[in-house]
CSV table of C-alpha atoms and ligand atoms in Angstrom, one decimal:
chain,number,residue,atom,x,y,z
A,28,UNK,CA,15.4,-4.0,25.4
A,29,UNK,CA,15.1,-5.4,28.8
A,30,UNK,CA,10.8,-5.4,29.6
A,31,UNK,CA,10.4,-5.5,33.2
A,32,UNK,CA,6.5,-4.8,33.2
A,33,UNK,CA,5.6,-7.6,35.0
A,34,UNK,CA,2.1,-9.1,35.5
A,35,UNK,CA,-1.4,-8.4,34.2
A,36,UNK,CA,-4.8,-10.3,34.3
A,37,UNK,CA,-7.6,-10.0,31.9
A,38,UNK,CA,-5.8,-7.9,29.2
A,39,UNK,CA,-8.6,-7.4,26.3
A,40,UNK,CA,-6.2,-9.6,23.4
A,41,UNK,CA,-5.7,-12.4,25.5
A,42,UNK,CA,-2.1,-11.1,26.5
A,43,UNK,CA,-0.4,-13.3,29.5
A,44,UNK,CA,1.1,-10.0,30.9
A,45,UNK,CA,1.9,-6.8,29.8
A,46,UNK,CA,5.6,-8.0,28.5
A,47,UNK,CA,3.5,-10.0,26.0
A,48,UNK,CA,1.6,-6.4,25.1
A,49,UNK,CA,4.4,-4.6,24.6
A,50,UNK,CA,6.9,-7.6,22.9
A,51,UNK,CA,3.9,-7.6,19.9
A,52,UNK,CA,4.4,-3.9,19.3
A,53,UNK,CA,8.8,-4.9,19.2
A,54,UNK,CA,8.0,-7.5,16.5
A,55,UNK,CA,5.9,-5.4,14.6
A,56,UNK,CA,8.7,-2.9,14.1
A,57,UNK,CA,11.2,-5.7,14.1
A,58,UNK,CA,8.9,-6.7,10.7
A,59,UNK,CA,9.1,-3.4,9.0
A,60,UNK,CA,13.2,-2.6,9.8
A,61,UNK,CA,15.3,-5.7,7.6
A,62,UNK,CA,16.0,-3.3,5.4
A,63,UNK,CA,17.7,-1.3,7.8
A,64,UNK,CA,19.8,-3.7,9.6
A,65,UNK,CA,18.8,-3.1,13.3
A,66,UNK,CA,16.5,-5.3,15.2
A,67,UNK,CA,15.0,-4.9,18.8
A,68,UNK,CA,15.6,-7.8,20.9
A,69,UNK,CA,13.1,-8.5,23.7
A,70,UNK,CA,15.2,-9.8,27.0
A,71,UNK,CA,12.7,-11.2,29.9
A,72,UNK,CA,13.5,-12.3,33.4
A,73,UNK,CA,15.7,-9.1,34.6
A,74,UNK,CA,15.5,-8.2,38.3
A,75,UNK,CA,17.8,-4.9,38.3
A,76,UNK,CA,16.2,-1.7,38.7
A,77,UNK,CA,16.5,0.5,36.1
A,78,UNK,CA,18.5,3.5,36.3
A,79,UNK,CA,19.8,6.5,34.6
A,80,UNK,CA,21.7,6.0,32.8
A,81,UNK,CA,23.4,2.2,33.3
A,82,UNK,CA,24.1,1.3,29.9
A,83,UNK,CA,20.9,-1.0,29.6
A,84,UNK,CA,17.5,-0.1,27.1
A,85,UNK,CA,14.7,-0.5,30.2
A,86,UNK,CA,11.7,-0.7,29.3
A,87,UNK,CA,9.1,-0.3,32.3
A,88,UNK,CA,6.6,0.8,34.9
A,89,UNK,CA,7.5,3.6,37.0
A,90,UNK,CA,5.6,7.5,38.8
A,91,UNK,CA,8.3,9.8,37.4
A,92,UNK,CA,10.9,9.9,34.8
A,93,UNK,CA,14.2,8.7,37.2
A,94,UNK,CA,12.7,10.9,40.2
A,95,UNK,CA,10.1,14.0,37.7
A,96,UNK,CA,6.9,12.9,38.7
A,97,UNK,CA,4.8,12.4,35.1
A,98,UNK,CA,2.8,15.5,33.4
A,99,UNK,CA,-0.7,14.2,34.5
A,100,UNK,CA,-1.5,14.1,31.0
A,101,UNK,CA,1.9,11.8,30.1
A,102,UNK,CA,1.2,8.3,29.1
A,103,UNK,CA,4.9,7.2,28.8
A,104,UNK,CA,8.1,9.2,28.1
A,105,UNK,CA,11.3,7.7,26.2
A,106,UNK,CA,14.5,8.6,27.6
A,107,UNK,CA,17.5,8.5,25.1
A,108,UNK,CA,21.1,9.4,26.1
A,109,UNK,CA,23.3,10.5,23.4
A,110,UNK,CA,27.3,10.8,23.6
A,111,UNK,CA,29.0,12.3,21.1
A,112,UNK,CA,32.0,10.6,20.1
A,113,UNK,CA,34.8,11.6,17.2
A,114,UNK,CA,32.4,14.7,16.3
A,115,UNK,CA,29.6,11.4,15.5
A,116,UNK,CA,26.7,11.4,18.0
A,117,UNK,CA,26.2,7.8,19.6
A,118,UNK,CA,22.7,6.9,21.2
A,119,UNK,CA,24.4,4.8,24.1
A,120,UNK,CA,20.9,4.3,25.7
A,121,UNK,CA,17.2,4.4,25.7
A,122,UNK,CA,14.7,3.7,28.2
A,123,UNK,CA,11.3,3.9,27.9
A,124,UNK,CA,9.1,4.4,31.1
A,125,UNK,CA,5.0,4.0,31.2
A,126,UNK,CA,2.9,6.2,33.4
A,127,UNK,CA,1.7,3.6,36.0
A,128,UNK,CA,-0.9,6.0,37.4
A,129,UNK,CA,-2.7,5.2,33.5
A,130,UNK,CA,-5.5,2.4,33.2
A,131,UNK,CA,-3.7,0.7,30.2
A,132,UNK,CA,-4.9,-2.5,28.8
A,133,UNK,CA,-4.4,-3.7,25.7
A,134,UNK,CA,-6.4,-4.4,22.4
A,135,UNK,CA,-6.7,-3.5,18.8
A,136,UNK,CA,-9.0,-1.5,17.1
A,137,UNK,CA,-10.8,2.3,18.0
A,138,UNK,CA,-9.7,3.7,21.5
A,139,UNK,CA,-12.6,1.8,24.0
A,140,UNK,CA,-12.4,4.8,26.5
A,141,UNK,CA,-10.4,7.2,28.9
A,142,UNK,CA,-10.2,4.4,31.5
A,143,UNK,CA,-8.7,1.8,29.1
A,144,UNK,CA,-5.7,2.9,27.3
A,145,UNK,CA,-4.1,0.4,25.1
A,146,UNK,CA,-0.5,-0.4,25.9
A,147,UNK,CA,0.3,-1.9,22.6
A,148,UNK,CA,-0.2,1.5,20.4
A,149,UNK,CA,1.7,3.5,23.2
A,150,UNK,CA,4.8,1.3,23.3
A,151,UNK,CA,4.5,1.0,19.2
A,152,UNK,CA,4.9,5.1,19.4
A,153,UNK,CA,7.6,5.2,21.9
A,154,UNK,CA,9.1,2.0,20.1
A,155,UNK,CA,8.9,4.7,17.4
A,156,UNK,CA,11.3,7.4,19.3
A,157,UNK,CA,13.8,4.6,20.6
A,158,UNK,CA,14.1,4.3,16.4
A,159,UNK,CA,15.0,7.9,16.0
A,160,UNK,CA,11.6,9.2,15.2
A,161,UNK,CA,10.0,12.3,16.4
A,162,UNK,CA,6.4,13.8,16.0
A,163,UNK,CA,5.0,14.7,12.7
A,164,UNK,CA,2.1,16.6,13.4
A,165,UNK,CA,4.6,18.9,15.8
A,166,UNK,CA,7.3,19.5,13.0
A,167,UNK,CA,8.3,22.4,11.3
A,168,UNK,CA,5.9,22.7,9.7
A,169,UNK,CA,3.5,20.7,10.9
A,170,UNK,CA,3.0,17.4,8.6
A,171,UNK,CA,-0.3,15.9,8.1
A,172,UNK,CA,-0.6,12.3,8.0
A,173,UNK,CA,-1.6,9.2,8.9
A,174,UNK,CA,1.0,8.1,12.1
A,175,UNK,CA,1.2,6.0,15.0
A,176,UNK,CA,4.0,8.9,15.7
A,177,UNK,CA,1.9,11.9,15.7
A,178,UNK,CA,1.9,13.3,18.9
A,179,UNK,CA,-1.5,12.0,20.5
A,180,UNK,CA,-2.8,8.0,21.0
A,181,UNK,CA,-5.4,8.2,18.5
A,182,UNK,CA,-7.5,5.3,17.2
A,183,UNK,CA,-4.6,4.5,15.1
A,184,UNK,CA,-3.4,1.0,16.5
A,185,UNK,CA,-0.5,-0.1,13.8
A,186,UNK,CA,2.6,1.3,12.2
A,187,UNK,CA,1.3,3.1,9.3
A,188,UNK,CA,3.5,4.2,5.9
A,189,UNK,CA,4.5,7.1,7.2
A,190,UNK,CA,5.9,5.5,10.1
A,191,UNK,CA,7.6,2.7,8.0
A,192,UNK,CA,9.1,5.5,5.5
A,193,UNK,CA,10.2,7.9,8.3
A,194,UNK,CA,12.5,4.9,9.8
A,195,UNK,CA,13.6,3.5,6.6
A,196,UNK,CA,14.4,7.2,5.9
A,197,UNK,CA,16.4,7.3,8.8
A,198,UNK,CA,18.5,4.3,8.3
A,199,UNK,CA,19.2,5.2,4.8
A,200,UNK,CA,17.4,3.4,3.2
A,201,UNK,CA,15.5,4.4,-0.3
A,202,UNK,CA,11.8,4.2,-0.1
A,203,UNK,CA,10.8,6.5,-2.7
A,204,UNK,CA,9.3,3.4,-4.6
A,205,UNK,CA,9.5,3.2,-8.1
A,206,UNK,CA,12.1,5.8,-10.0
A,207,UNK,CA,11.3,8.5,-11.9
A,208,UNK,CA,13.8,10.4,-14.2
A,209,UNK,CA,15.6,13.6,-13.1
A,210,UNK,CA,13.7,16.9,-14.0
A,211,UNK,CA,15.4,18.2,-16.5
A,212,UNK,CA,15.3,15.4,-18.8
A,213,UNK,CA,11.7,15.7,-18.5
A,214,UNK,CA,11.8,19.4,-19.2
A,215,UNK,CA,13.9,18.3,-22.2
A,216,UNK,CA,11.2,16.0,-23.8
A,217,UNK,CA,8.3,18.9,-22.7
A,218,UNK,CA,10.2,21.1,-24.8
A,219,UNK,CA,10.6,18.9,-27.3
A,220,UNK,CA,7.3,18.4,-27.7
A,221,UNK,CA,6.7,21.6,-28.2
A,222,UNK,CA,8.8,21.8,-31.2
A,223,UNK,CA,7.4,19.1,-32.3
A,224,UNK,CA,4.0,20.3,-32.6
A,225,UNK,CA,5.0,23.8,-33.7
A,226,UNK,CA,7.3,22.0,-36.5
A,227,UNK,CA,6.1,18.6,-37.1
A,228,UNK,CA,2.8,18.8,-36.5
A,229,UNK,CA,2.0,22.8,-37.6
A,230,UNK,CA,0.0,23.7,-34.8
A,231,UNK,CA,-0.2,27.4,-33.8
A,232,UNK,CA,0.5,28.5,-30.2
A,233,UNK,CA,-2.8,29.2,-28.9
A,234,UNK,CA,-3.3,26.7,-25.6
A,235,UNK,CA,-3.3,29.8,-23.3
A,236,UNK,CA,-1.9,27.8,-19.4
A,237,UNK,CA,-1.0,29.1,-16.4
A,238,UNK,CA,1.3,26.4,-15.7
A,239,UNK,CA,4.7,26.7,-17.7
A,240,UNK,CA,6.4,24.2,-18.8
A,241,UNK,CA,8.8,23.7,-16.0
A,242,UNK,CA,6.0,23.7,-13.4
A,243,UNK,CA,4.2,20.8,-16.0
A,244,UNK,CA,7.2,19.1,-16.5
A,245,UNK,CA,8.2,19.2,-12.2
A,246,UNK,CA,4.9,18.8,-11.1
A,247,UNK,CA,3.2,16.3,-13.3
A,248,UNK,CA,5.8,13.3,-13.0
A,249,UNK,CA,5.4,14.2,-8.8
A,250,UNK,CA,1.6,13.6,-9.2
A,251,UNK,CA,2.4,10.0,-11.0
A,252,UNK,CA,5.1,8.8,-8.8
A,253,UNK,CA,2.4,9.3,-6.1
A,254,UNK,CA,-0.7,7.3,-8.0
A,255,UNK,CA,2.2,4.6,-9.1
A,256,UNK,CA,3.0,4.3,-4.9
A,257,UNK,CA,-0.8,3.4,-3.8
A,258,UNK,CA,-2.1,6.6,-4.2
A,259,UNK,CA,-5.9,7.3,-5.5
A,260,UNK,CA,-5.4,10.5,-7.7
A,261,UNK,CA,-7.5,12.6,-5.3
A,262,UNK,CA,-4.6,11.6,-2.6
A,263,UNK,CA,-1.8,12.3,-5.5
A,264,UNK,CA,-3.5,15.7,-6.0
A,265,UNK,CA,-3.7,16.8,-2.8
A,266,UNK,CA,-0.3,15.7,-2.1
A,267,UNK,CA,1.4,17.3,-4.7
A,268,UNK,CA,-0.3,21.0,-3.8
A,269,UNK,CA,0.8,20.9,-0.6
A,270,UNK,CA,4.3,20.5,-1.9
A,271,UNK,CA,3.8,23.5,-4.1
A,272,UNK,CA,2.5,25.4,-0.8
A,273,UNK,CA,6.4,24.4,1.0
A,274,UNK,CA,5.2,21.5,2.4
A,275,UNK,CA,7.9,19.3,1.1
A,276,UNK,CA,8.0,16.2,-0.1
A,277,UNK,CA,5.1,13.7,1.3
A,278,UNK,CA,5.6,10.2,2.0
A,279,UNK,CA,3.3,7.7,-1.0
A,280,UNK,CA,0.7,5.7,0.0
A,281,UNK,CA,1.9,2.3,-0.1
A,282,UNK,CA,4.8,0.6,-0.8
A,283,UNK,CA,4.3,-1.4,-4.3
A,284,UNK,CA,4.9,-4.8,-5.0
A,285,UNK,CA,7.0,-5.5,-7.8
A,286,UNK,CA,5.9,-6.4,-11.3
A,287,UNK,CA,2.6,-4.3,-10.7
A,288,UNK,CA,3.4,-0.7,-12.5
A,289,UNK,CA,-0.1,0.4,-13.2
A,290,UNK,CA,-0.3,4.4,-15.3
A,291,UNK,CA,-4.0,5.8,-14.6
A,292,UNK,CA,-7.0,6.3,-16.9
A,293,UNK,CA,-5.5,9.5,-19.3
A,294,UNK,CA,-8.5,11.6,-17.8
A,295,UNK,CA,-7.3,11.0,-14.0
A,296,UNK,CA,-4.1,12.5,-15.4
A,297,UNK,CA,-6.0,15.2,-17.7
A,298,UNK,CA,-8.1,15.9,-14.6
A,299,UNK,CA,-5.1,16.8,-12.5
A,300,UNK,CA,-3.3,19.0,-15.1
A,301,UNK,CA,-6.8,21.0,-14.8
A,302,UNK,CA,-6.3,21.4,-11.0
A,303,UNK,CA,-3.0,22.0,-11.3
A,304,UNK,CA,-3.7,25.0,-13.9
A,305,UNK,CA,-6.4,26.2,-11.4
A,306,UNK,CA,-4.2,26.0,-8.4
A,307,UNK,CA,-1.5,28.4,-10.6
A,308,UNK,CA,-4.5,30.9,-11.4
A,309,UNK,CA,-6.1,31.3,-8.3
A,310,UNK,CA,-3.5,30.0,-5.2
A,311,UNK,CA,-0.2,31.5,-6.7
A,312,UNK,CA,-1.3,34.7,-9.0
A,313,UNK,CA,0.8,33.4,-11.8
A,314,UNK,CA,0.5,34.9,-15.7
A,315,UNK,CA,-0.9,33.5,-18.2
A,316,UNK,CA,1.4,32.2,-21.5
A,317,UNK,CA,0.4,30.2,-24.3
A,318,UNK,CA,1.9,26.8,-25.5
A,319,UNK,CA,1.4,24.5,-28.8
A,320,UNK,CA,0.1,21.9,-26.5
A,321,UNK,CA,-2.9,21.9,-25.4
A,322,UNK,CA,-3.5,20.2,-21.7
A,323,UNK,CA,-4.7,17.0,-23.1
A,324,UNK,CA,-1.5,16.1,-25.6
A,325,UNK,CA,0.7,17.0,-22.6
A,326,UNK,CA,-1.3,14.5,-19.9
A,327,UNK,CA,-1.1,11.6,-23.3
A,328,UNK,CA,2.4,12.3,-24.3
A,329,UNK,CA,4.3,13.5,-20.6
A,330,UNK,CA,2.5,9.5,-19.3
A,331,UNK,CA,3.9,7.8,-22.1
A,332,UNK,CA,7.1,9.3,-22.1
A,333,UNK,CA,6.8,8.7,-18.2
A,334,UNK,CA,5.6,5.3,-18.8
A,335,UNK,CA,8.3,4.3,-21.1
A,336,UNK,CA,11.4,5.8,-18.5
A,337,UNK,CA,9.8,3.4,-15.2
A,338,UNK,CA,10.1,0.6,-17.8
A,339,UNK,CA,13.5,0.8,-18.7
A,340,UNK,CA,14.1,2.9,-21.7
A,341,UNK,CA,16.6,5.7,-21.2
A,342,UNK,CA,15.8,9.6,-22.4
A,343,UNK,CA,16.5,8.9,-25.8
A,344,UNK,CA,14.9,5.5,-26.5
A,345,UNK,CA,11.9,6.9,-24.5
A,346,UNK,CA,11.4,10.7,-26.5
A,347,UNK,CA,12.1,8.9,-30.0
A,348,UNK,CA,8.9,5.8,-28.5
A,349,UNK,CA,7.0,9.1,-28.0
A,350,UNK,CA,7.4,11.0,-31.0
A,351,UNK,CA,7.1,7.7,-33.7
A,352,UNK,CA,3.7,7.3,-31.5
A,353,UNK,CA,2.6,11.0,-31.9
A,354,UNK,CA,3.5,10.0,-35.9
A,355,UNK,CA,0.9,7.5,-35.4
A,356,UNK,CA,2.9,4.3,-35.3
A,357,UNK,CA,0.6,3.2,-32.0
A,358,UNK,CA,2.3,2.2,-29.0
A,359,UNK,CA,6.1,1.1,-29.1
A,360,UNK,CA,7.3,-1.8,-26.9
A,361,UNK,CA,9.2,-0.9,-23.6
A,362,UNK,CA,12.8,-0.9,-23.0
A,363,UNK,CA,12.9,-4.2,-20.3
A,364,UNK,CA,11.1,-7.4,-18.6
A,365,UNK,CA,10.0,-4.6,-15.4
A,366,UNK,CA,9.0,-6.8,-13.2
A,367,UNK,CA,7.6,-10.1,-12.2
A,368,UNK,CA,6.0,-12.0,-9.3
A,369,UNK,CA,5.2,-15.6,-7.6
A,370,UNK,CA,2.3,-16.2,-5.8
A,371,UNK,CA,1.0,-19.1,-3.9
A,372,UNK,CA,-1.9,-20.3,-2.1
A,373,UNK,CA,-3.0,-23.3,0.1
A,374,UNK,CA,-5.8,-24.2,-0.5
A,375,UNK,CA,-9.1,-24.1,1.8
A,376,UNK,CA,-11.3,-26.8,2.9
A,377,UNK,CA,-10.5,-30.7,2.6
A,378,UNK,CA,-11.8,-31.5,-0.3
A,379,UNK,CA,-10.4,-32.8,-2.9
A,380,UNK,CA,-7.2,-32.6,-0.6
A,381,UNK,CA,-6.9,-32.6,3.1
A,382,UNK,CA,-6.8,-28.7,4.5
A,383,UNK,CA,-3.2,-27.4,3.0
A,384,UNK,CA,-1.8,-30.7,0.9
A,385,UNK,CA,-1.6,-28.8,-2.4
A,386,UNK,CA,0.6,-25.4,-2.9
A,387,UNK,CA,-0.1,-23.4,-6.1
A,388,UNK,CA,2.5,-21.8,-6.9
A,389,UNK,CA,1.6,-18.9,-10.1
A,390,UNK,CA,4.8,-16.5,-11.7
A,391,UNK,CA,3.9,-13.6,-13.4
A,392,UNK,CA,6.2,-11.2,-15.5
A,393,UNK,CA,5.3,-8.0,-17.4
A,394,UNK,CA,7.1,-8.9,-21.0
A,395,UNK,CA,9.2,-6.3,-23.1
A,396,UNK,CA,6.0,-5.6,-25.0
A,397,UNK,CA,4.0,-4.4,-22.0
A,398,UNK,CA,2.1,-8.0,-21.6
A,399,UNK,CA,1.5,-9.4,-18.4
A,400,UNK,CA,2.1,-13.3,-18.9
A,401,UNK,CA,2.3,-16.1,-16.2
A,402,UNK,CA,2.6,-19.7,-15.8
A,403,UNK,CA,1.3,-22.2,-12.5
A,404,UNK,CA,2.3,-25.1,-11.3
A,405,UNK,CA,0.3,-27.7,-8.8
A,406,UNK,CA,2.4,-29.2,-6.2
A,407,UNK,CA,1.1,-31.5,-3.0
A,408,UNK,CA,1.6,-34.6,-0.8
A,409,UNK,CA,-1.8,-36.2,-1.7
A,410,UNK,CA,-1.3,-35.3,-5.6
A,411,UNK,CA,-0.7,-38.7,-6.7
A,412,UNK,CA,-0.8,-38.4,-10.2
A,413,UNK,CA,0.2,-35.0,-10.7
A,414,UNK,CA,-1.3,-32.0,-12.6
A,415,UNK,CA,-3.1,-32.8,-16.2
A,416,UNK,CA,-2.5,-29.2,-17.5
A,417,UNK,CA,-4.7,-28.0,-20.3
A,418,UNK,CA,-1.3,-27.8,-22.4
A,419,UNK,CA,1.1,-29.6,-20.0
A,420,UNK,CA,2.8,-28.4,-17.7
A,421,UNK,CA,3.0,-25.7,-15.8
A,422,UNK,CA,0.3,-24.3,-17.5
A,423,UNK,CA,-0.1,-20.9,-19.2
A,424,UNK,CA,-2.3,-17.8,-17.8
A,425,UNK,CA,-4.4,-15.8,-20.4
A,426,UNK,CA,-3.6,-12.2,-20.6
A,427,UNK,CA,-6.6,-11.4,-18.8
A,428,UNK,CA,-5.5,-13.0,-15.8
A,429,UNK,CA,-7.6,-16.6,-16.2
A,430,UNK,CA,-6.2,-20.1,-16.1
A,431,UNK,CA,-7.6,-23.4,-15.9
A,432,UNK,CA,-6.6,-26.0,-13.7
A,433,UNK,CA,-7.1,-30.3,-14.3
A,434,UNK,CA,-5.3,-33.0,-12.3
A,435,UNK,CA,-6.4,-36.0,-11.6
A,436,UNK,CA,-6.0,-38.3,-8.3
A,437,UNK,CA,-6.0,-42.3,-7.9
A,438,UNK,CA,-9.5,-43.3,-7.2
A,439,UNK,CA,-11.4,-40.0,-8.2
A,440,UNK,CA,-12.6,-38.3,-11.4
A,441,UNK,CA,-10.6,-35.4,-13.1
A,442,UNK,CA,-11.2,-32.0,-11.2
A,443,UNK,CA,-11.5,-29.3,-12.7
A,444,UNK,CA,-10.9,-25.4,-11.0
A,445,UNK,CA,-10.5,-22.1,-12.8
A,446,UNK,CA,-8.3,-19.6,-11.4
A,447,UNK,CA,-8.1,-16.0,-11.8
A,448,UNK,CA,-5.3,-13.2,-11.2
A,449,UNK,CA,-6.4,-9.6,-10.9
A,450,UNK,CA,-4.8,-6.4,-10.0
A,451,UNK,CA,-6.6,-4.3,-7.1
A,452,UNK,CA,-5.0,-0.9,-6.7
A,453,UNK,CA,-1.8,-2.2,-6.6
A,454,UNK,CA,-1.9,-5.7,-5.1
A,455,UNK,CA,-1.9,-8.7,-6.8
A,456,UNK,CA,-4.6,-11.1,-6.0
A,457,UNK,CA,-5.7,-14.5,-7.1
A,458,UNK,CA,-8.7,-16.7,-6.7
A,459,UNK,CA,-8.9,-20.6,-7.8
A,460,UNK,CA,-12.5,-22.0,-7.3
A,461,UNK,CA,-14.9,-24.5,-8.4
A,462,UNK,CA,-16.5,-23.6,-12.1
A,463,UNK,CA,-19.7,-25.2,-10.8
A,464,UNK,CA,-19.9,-23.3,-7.8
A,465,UNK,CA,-18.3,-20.1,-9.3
A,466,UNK,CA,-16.2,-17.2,-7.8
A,467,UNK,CA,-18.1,-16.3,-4.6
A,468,UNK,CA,-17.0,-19.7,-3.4
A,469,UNK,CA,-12.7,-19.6,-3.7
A,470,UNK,CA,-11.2,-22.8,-2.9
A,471,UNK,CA,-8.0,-21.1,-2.4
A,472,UNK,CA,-6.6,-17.2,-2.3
A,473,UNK,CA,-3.8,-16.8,-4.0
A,474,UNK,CA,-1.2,-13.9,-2.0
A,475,UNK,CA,1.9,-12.6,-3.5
A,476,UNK,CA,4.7,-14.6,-1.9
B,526,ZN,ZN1,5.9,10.8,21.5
């Protein structure tokens, strides 16, 4: 991308010029698009005019679109030429022009007015275009979501999931997060769960549902793949009606971290089931029919069996961990180490090191029984007699996440911090602090590396 945009004064961010605006919104998608194997590449300095088309990406100032005056409303426009080339179609160019009749500045943050547009969030959008993208809340149907693409500058000021998916999407890359099994093996185990409390257990079919088993055994696992991708289950919920209305699929929340599968409280998932029934009464008209299962053994049994398939057990392995369970053997170990994570930190403050002498550096893995277990290890310039572990080391982390932490340096006293690891939604986050002074007062955050 060649940015001609030339000079600015008193930009709101502390910009130099608007190149420097608009080469921040480039590097933000640059961040989000490895997977996809294309980068933008910011070129400075050019002194041609742009034209259309001359086989360059301009990116620039201009009245018109190559000679059409702008919509007064138009902020910018992106200009793409496409060829079409052995039946393939080849973007050969795209240039994207900014309305200079517009009083853009550029800043973070909520919209500051009419008369100060932010640059940055414009050329992130049409950044967004140049990638392929269009605009989601003008599809067919319309799509509501969050979106830097959607069609009008909003207080929105960074690429959002939605934006992130759509391009990896593009690209061909697979972003539906964490798999789930195909359908019909889940219809499979619903139905054999209904033989099994019809035969094994003796129950009578009285569990009077609007939702049949295929609708349970589609719509249910949809709901958890959206709480296990950063979704609250209100989000989930709503998410997974609007696909039943012909919404298609919606994008997930978040993109999770590995090592950090994290099933719901049983009642979040009861609770939906109850929507879900309510939504067949009163939204789609649908008969009632009667099951051996009532609503609350299908939310338990459909999340373990859902439970055991994201943590490597196959059909099989995971129906036969789900029926020795509902035959009261407890819960059954899953099929494979899922996951696992390394954190570090630096730490904060100069005492007992200099600001950033000593790295912590903390793996986690989630263990074939379900456990999440971790070690740590100290590491640092000014650590001169290395770490006194409470058991050697690297030392071990508690199952609840805590871990304490003694090394000694020439001259001084033993220290002594305590850390803690803790899941938040789906993130992993750390604290190590000083047990006299206690957690309010971290000497270092631990961030998933
Ligand atoms: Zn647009």
């Amino acid at each position: 991308m060649e940015i001609q945009l030339g000079p600015a004064s008193g930009l709101i961010d502390g910009s130099a010029d608007w190149d420097e605006c608009v080469i921040a919104s480039l590097t933000e998608w640059n961040n989000h698009l490895g997977q996809t194997g294309i980068q933008f590449n910011a070129v400075q300095g050019a002194t041609k005019t742009p034209d259309a088309p001359d086989d360059i990406n301009s990116v620039f100032f201009s009245n018109g679109i190559f000679g059409t005056p702008f919509d007064h409303s138009a902020l910018a426009a992106t200009q793409t030429w496409i060829y079409t080339r052995d039946g393939v179609d080849e973007t050969a160019e795209t240039d994207i022009i900014f309305n200079d009749a517009k009083p853009f500045n550029c800043y973070r943050g909520a919209r500051a007015g009419r008369d100060t547009i932010d640059l940055r969030r414009v050329a992130l959008h049409e950044f967004g275009h140049a990638v392929g993208l269009g605009h989601p809340d003008q599809d067919t149907p319309p799509q509501q979501v969050t979106a830097i693409m959607n069609a009008y500058v909003s207080d929105i000021d960074a690429l959002q999931t939605d934006d992130i998916q759509g391009a990896l999407t593009l690209y061909g890359v697979t972003v539906t997060g964490i798999p789930f099994p195909p359908r019909d093996e889940v219809l499979n185990f619903l139905l054999s769960l209904e033989n099994e409390y019809r035969d094994g257990l003796g129950r009578s079919r009285n569990h009077a549902s609007f939702v049949d088993t295929e609708g349970t055994a589609t719509w249910f696992p949809e709901w958890l793949r959206y709480v296990l991708n950063d979704c609250s289950p209100a989000e989930a919920t709503a998410r997974v009606l609007l696909q039943i209305s012909g919404q298609g699929t919606q994008p997930v929340c978040g993109v999770v971290p590995t090592g950090t599968i994290h099933f719901p409280p049983r009642n979040e998932s009861l609770d939906f089931l109850h929507t879900l029934n309510a939504f067949y009464r009163d939204t789609l008209g649908l008969r009632l029919w009667q099951s051996h299962v009532d609503l609350e053994g299908k939310a338990v049994w459909l999340q373990e069996y859902l439970r055991y398939r994201v943590n490597g057990c196959n059909d099989t392995d995971a129906s036969h961990r789900v029926l020795q369970q509902i035959h009261g053997s407890g819960a059954m170990p899953v099929c494979s180490v899922s996951a696992s994570a390394t954190m570090t930190g630096t730490w904060v403050g100069d005492f007992p090191f200099s600001s950033g002498d000593a790295i912590i550096e903390v793996t986690l893995s989630q263990m074939p029984d379900g456990q999440v277990t971790g070690t740590f290890s100290l590491s640092g310039e000014n650590l001169e007699t290395g770490v006194v572990g409470p058991e050697g080391e690297p030392g071990s982390i508690d199952p609840d996440g805590a871990f304490d932490l003694r090394f000694k340096r020439a001259r001084f006293a033993d220290f002594h911090y305590r850390g803690s690891i803790a899941q938040s939604g789906q993130q992993l986050r750390g604290t190590l602090y000083d047990p006299r002074f206690w957690p309010q007062n971290p000497s270092m955050v631990l961030n998933k590396r």
